[in-house]
Coordinates of C-alpha atoms in Angstrom, one line a residue:
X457 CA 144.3 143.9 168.1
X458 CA 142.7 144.5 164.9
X459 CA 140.1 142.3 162.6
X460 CA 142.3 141.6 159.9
X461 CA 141.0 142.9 156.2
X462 CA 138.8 145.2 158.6
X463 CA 140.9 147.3 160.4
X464 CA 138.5 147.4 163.4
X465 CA 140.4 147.5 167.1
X466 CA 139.3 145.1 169.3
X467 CA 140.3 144.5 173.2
X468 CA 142.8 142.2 173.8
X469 CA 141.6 138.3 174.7
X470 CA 141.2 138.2 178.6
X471 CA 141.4 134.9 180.4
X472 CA 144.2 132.5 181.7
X473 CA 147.3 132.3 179.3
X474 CA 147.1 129.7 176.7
X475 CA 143.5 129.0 177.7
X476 CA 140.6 129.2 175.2
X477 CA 140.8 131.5 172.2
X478 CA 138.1 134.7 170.5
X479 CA 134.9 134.2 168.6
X480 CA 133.8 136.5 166.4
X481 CA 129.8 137.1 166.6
X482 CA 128.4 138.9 163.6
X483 CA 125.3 138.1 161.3
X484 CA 127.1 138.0 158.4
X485 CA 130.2 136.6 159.1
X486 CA 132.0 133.1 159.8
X487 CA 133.0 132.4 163.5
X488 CA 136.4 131.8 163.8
X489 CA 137.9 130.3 166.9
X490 CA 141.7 130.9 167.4
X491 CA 143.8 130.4 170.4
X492 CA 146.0 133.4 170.2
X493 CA 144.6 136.0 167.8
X494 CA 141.4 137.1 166.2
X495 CA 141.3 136.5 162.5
X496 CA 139.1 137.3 160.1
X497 CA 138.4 135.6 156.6
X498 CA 139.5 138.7 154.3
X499 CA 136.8 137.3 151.8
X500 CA 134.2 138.1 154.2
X501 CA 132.4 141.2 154.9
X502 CA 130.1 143.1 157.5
X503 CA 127.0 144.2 156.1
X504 CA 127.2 147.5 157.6
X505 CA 130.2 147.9 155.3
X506 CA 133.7 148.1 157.0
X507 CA 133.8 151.4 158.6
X508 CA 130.7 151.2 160.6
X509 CA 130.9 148.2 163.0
X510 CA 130.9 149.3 166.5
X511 CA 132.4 146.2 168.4
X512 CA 131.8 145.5 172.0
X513 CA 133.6 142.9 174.3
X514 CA 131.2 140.7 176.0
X515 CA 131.8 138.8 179.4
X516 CA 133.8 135.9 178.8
X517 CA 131.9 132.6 180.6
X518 CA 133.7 129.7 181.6
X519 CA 133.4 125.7 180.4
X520 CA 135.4 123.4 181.9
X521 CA 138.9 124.2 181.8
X522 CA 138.1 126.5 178.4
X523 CA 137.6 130.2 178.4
X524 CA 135.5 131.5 175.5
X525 CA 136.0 134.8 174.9
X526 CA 133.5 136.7 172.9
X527 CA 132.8 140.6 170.8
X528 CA 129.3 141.1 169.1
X529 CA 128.7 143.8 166.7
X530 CA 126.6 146.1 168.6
X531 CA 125.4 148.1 165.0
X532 CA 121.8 147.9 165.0
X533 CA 121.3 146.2 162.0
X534 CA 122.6 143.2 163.3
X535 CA 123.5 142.9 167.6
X536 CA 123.3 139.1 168.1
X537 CA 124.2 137.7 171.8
X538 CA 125.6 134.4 171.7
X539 CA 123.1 131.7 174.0
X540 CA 124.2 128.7 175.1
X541 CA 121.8 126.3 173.8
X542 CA 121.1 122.8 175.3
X543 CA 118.7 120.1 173.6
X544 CA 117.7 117.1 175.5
X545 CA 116.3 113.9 174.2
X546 CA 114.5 113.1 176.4
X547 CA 113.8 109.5 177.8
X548 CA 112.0 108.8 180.4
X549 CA 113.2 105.7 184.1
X550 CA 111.0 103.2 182.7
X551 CA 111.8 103.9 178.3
X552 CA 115.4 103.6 179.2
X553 CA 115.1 100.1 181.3
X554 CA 112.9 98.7 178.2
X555 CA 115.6 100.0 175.7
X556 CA 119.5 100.2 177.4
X557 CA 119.4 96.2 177.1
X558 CA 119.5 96.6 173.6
X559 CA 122.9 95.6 171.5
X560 CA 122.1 97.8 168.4
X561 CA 120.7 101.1 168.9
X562 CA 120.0 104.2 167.0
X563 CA 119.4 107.3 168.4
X564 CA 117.0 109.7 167.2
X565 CA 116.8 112.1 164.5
X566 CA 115.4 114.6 165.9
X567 CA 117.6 116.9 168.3
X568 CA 120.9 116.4 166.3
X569 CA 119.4 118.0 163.2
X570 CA 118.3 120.9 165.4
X571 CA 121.3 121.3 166.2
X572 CA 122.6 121.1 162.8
X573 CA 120.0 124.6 162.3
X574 CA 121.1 126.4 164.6
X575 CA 122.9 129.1 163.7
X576 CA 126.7 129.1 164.8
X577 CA 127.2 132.3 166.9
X578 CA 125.1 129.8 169.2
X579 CA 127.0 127.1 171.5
X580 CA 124.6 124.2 170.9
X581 CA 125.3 121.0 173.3
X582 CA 122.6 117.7 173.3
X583 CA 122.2 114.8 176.0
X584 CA 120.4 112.0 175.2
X585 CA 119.1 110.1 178.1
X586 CA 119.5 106.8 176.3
X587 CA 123.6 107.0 177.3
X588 CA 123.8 110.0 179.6
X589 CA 122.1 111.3 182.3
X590 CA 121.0 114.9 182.0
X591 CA 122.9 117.9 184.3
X592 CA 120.9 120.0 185.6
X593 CA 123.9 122.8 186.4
X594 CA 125.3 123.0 183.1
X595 CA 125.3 126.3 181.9
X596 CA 122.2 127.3 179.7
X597 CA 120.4 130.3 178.3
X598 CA 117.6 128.2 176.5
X599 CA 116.4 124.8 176.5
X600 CA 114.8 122.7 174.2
X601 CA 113.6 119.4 174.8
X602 CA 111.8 116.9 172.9
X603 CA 109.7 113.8 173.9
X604 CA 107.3 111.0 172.8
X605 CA 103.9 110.1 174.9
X606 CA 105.7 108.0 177.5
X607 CA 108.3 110.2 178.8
X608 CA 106.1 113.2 178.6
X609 CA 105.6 113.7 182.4
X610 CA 109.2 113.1 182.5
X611 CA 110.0 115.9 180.1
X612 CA 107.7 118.0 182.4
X613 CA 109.8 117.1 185.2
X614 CA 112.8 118.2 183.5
X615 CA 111.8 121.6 182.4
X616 CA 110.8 122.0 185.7
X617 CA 113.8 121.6 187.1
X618 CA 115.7 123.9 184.8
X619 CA 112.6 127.0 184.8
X620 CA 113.2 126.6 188.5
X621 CA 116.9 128.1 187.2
X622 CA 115.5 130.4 185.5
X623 CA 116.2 128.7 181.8
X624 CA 113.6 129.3 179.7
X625 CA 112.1 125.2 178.1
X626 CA 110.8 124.8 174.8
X627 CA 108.7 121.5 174.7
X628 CA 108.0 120.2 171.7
X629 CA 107.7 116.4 169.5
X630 CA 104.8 114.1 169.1
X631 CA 103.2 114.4 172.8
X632 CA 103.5 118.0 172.8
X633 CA 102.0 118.4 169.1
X634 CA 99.0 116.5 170.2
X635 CA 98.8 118.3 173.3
X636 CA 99.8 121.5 173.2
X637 CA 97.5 123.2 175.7
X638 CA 98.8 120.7 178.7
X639 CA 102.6 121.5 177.5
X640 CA 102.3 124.8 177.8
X641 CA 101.9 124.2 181.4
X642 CA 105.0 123.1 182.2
X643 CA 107.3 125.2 179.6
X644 CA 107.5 128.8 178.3
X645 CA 107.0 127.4 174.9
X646 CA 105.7 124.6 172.9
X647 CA 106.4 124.0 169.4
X648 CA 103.8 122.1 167.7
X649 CA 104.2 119.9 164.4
X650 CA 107.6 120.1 162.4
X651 CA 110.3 122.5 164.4
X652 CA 112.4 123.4 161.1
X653 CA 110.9 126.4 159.9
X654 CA 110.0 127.7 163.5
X655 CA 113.4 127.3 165.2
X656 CA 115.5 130.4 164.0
X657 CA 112.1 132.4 165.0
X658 CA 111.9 130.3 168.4
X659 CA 116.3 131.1 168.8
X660 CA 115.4 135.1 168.1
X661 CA 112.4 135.5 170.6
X662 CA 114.2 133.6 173.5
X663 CA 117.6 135.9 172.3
X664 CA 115.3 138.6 173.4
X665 CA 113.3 137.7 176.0
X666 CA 110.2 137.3 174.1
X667 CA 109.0 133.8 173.8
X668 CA 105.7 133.0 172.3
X669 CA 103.3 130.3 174.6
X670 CA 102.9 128.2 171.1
X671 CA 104.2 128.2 167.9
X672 CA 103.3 126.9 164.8
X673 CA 104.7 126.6 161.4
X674 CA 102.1 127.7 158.7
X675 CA 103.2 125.8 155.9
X676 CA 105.1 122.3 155.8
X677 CA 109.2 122.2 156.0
X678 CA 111.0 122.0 152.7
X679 CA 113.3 118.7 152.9
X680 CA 115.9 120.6 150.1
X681 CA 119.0 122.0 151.8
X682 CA 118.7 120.0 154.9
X683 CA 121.8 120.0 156.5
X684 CA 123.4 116.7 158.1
X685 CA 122.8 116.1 161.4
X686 CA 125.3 117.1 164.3
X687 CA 126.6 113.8 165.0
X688 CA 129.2 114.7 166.8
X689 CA 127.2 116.0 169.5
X690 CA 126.0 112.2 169.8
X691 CA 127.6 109.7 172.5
X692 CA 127.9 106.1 173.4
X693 CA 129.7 103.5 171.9
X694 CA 126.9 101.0 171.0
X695 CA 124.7 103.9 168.6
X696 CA 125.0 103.9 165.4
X697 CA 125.5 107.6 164.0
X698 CA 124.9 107.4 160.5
X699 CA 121.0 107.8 160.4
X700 CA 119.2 110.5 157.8
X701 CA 116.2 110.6 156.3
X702 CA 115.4 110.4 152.4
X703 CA 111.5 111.1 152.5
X704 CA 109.3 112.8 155.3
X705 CA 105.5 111.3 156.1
X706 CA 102.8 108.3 154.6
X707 CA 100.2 108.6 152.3
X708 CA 98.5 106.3 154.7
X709 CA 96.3 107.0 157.3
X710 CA 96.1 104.6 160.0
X711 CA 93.9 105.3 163.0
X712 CA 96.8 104.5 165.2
X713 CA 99.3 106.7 164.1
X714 CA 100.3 109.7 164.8
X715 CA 102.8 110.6 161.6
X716 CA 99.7 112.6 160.1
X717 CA 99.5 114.6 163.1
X718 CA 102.8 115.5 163.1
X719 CA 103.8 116.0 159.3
X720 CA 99.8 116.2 157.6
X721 CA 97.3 113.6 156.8
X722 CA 98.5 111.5 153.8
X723 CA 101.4 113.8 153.3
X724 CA 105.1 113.0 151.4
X725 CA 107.9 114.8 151.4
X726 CA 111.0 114.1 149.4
X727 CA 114.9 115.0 149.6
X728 CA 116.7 115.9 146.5
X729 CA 118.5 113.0 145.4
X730 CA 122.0 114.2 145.4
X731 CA 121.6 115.5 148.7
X732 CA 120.7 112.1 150.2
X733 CA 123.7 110.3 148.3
X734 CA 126.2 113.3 149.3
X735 CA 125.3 112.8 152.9
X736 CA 125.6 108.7 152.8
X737 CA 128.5 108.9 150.5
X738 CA 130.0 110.8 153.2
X739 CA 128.8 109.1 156.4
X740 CA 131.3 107.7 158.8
X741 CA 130.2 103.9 158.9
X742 CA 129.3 101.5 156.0
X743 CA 125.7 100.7 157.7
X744 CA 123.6 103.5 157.1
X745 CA 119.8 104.2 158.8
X746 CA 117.1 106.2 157.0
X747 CA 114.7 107.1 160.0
X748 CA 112.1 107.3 157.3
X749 CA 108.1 106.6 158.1
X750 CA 107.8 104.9 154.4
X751 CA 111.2 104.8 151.8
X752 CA 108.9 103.0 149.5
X753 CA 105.9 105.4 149.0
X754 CA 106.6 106.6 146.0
X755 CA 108.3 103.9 144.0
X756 CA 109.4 105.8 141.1
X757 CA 111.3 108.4 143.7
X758 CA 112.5 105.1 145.8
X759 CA 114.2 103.3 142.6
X760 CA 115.8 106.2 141.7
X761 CA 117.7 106.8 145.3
X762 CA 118.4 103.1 145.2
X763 CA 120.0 103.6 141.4
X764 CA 121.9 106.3 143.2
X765 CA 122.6 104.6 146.3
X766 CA 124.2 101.2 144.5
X767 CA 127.8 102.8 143.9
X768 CA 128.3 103.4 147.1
X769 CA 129.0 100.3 148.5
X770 CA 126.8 101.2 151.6
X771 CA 124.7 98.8 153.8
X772 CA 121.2 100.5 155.1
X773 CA 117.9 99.8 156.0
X774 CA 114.8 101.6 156.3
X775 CA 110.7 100.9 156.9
X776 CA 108.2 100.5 154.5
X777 CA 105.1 99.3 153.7
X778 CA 103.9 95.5 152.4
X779 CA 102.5 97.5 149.2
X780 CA 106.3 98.7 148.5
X781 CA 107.4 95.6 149.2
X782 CA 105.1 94.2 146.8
X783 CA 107.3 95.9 144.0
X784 CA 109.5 93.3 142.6
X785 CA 111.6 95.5 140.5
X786 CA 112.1 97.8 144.2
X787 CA 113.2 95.3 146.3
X788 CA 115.7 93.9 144.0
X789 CA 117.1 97.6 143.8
X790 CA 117.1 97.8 146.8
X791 CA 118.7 94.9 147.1
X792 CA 121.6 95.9 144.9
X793 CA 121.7 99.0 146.8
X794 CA 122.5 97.6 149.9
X795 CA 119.6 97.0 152.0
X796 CA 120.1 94.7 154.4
X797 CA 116.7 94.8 156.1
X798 CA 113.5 96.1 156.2
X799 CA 111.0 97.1 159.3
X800 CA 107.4 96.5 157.5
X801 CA 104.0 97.2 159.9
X802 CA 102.3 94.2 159.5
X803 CA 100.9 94.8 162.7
X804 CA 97.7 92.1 162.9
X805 CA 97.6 88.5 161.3
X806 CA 93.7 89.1 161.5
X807 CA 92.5 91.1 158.1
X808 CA 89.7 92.2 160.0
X809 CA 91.7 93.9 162.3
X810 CA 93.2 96.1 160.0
X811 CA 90.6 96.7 158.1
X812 CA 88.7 98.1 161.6
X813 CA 92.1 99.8 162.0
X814 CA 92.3 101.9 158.2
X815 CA 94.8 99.8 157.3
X816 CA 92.9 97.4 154.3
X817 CA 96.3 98.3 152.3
X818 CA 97.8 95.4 154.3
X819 CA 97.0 92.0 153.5
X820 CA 97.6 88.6 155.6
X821 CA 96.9 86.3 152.9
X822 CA 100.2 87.7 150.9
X823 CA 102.3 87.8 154.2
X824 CA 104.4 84.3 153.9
X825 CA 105.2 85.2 150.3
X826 CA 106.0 88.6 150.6
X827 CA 108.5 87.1 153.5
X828 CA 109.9 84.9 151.7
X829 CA 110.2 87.1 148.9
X830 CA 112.5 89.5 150.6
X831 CA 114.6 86.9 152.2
X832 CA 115.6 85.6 148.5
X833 CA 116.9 88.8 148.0
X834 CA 119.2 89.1 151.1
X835 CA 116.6 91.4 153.1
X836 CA 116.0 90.6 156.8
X837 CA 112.4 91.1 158.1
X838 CA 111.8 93.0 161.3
X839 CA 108.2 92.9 161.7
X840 CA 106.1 95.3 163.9
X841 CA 103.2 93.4 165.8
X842 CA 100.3 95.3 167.8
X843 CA 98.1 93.2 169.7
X844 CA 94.3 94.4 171.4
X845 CA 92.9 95.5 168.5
X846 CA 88.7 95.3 169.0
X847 CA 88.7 91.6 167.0
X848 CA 91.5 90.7 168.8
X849 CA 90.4 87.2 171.2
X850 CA 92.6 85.7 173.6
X851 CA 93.5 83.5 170.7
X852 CA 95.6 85.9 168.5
X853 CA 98.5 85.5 170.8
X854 CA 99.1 81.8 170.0
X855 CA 98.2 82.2 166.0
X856 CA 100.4 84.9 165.7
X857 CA 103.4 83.2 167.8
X858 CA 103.0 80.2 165.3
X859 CA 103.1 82.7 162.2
X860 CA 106.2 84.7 163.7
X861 CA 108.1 80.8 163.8
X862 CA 106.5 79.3 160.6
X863 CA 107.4 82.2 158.3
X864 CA 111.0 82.6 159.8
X865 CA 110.3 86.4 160.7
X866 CA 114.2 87.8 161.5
X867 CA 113.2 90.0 164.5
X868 CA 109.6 91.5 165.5
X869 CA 108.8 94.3 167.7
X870 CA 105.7 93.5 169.8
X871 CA 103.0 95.4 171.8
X872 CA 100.3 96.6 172.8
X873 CA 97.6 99.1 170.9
X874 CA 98.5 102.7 171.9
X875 CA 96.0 104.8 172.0
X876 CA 98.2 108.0 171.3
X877 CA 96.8 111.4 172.2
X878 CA 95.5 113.3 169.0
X879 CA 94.9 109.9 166.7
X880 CA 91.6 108.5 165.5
X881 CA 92.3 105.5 168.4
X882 CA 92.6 107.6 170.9
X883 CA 89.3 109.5 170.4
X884 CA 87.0 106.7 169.7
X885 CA 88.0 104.7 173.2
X886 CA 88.2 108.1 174.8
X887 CA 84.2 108.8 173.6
X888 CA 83.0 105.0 174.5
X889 CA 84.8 105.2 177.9
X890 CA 87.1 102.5 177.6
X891 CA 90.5 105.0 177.8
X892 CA 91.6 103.6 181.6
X893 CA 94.4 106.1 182.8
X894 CA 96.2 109.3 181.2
X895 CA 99.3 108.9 183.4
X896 CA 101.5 109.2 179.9
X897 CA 104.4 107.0 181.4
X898 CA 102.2 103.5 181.1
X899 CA 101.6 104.5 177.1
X900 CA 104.5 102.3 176.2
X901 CA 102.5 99.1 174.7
X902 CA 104.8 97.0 177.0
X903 CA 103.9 96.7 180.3
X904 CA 100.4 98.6 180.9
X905 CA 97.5 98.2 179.2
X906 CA 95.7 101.3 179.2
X907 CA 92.6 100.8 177.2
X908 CA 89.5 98.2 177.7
X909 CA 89.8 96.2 175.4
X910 CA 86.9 94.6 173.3
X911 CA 86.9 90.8 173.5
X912 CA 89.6 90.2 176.8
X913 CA 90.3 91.8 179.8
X914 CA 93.7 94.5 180.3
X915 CA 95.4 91.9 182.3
X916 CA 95.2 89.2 179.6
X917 CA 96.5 91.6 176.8
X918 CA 99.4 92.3 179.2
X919 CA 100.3 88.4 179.8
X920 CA 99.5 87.7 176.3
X921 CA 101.7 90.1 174.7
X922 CA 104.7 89.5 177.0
X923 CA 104.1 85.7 176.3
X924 CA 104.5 86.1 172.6
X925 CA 107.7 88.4 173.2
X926 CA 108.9 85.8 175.2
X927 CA 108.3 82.9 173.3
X928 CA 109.6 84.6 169.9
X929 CA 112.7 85.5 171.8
X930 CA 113.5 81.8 173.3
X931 CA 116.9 80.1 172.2
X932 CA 115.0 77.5 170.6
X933 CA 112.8 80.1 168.4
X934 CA 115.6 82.2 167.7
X935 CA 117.7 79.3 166.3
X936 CA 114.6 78.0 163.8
X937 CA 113.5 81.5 162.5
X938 CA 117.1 82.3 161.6
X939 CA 118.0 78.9 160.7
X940 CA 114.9 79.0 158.3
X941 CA 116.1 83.2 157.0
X942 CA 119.3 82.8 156.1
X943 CA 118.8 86.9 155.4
X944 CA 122.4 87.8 157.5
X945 CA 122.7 86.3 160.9
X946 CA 125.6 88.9 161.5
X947 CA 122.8 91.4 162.0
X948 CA 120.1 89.5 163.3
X949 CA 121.9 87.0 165.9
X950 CA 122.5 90.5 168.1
X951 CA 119.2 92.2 167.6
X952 CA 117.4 88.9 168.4
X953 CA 120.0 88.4 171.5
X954 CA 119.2 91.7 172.5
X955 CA 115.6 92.0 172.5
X956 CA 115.7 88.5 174.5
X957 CA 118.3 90.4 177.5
X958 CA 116.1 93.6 177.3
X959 CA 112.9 91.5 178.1
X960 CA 114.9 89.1 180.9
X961 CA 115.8 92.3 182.6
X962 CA 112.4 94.2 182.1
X963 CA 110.0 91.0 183.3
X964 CA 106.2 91.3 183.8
X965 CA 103.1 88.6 183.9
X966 CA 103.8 86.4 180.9
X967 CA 101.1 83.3 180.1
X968 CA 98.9 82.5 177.3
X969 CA 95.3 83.5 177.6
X970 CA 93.9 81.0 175.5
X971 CA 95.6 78.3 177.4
X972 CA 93.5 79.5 181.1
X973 CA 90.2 79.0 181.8
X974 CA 87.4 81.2 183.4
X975 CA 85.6 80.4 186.5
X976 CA 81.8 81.1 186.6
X977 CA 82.2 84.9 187.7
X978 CA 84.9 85.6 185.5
X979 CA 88.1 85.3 187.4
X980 CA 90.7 83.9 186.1
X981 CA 92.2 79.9 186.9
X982 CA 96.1 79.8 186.1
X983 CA 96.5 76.3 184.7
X984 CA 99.3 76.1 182.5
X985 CA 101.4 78.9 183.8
X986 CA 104.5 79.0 181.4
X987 CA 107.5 79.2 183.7

């Protein structure tokens, strides 16, 4: 058999007849997959120039009931061995409970765009734990896995599991950024911050046996050229696949937070405009997600991707801050765009809260207008809502519950403070002692309470915040805040629906603080339980 425009002999295919097909693996040259023959593009060209290649037939491995079948330039400018590349989103028992109940979800960004850089004479595959278990016999010559704070452990119990195999991990994401020293415990490597510029060097060590403990990028990613992610590589029938990003990072810096951490402090990155609207133009639904941290940062940038986006004909939504959504002339380009709603971090209806928190940029007393601002335009609200925040009492679970009705908020996300590894937060409880546990898994702002609060005790900030949830997510409040909206029921009804099955299924202590008194020593009376 010969490479055609080449004239370089190759061994005949082995494997079962009709069965699987040849890749080519070269540097400089495009794979081609064919079930009978190996072809080569005649446009395309070895590097070595075409009398030098010395090809060399490498053991065919099987998948299923396909044979791949594989010859690697063994020239020493350029010997690449295919691996077998598995990325796992990881997620850990108790993050997939809280989310599975969930009727709209979106996965993450993260691992398909990986994917989407890695080069092809790799076989890249992806699970996400949100819709498929992981298999721990599928065949792998690296693994990379990515996970946030509470399904760290997890993700340690993974690579475990697969080292044991002898498959080299790579850890890396928010935990492991903050971390890095603890990941390296339980992986070969750990990739700290941004992956982008670090993965083709990460994919070349592990090709030869040489992984480095840590690796770092030394400058940020450049957002121009990113390629789309490798949605196809994502399953399950409820996600959403159309999900990019526009912009990287906030010019905020909220002690909470860990975007800094992972992208630089006050940091914002930008796509090049005809790359975003190539990508949605192109995207295989009408609704399209940008998994950005602030759309609206820089307003001039974020009216001129709306401008862009408006011919399109798309629906998307994005988060932002209330200062972008100050911006009359934004939201009603946005608008006109497409946007059908908007996830602003309000997080406290107590201005000294924020304020304590770095977050003055946030103001309560424009909250109900800036509402009802965005729902004349068509925009849902989904609100984020943190509650134990030091000036947080035992009443800010009823005052906000009230706000969250009066101002006809579409859908809310609400938890506890975090205290994430690496932020501001975390540091100052750590250094007053008030930090209660490091087991990773309870760091969900859900169900555990893993900080001392200032002004009530852990077990009333757990009640307290599952009352709220449960409250906002009643029939009757569901009815009156969308009744009151009017901002697209079609997308809220199910959203709302869901969050109210996901917290049915997922249950915990639920009553109002404020509503229970205190005996002289402290201890708690339940009067009033909500049942």
């Amino acid at each position: 058999m010969e490479l055609a425009g080449l004239g370089h002999s190759l061994p005949p295919p082995r494997g079962p007849e009709g069965q699987g097909g040849a890749r080519i693996i070269c540097a400089n040259l495009e794979l081609v997959n064919v079930s009978n023959e190996l072809v080569m593009p005649t446009e395309l060209h070895h590097r070595c120039g075409p009398s030098s290649p010395a090809w060399s037939f490498l053991s065919p491995s099987a998948r299923g009931e396909q044979i791949s079948i594989a010859w690697s330039c063994t020239c020493r400018c350029c010997t690449i061995r295919l691996m077998r590349v598995h990325l796992i989103t990881a997620e850990s028992p108790a993050s997939r409970r809280l989310r599975q109940g969930r009727l709209i979800q979106f996965p993450q960004l993260t691992m398909p765009l990986i994917a989407a850089l890695t080069p092809r004479e790799h076989e890249v595959s992806h699970t996400d734990e949100i819709v498929e278990p992981v298999r721990f016999d599928a065949p792998a010559d690296l693994v990379g896995i990515t996970a946030p704070t509470p399904s760290a452990l997890h993700a340690y119990d993974l690579a475990r599991k697969f080292r044991r195999r002898g498959v080299p991990v790579v850890i890396g994401g928010p935990h492991a950024t903050a971390l890095p020293e603890e990941a390296t415990r339980h992986a070969d490597a750990v990739v700290v911050a941004e992956a982008e510029d670090m993965w083709p060097r990460v994919l070349d060590d592990a090709r030869r046996g040489k992984l480095e403990p840590v690796y770092v990028s030394s400058r940020q990613a450049s957002l121009a050229g990113m390629p789309a992610p490798r949605w196809d590589l994502i399953k399950g029938r409820r996600y959403g696949k159309s999900v990019t990003i526009a912009t990287r990072g906030c010019p905020h810096r909220c002690d909470y937070c860990s975007i800094p951490l992972l992208y630089g402090p006050g940091t914002m990155r930008y796509r090049p405009i005809d790359e975003v609207v190539r990508e949605v133009a192109t995207s295989p639904t009408r609704a399209v997600v940008f998994w950005d941290d602030n759309i609206g940062a820089n307003p001039r940038y974020a009216k001129e991707l709306f401008r862009a986006l408006t011919p399109l004909g798309k629906w998307w939504t994005s988060q932002c801050t209330a200062n972008a959504a100050r911006d009359e002339e934004l939201v009603e380009l946005a608008a006109r765009s497409g946007c059908k709603a908007l996830f602003l971090g309000l997080e406290s209806i107590s201005q000294e809260s924020l304020e304590a928190a770095n977050k003055a940029h946030n103001r309560v007393d424009d909250y109900r207008r800036l509402i009802a601002f965005l729902h004349r335009h068509g925009i849902a609200v989904h609100l984020g809502i943190m509650f134990g925040f030091d000036q947080d009492d035992v009443g800010i679970f009823r005052r906000t519950a009230e706000f969250l009705d009066e101002a006809c908020v579409d859908v809310a996300t609400v938890s506890m403070v975090v205290p994430m590894p690496g932020t501001p937060t975390f540091r100052r409880l750590s250094a007053d002692g008030r930090i209660l546990t490091t087991d990773w898994s309870k760091y969900d702002g859900k169900k555990h309470a893993v900080f001392e609060p200032a002004l009530m005790s852990p077990a009333e900030l757990e009640a307290g915040t599952e009352w709220v949830a449960r409250r906002l997510y009643s029939p009757r409040s569901i009815v009156r805040r969308l009744a009151g909206s009017r901002a697209g029921v079609w997308w809220n009804l199910p959203r709302n629906v869901g969050y109210m099955l996901a917290g049915l299924s997922n249950a915990g202590p639920s009553w109002n603080p404020a509503e229970h008194e205190r005996s002289s020593g402290g201890q708690i009376r339940f009067t009033n339980v909500p049942r």
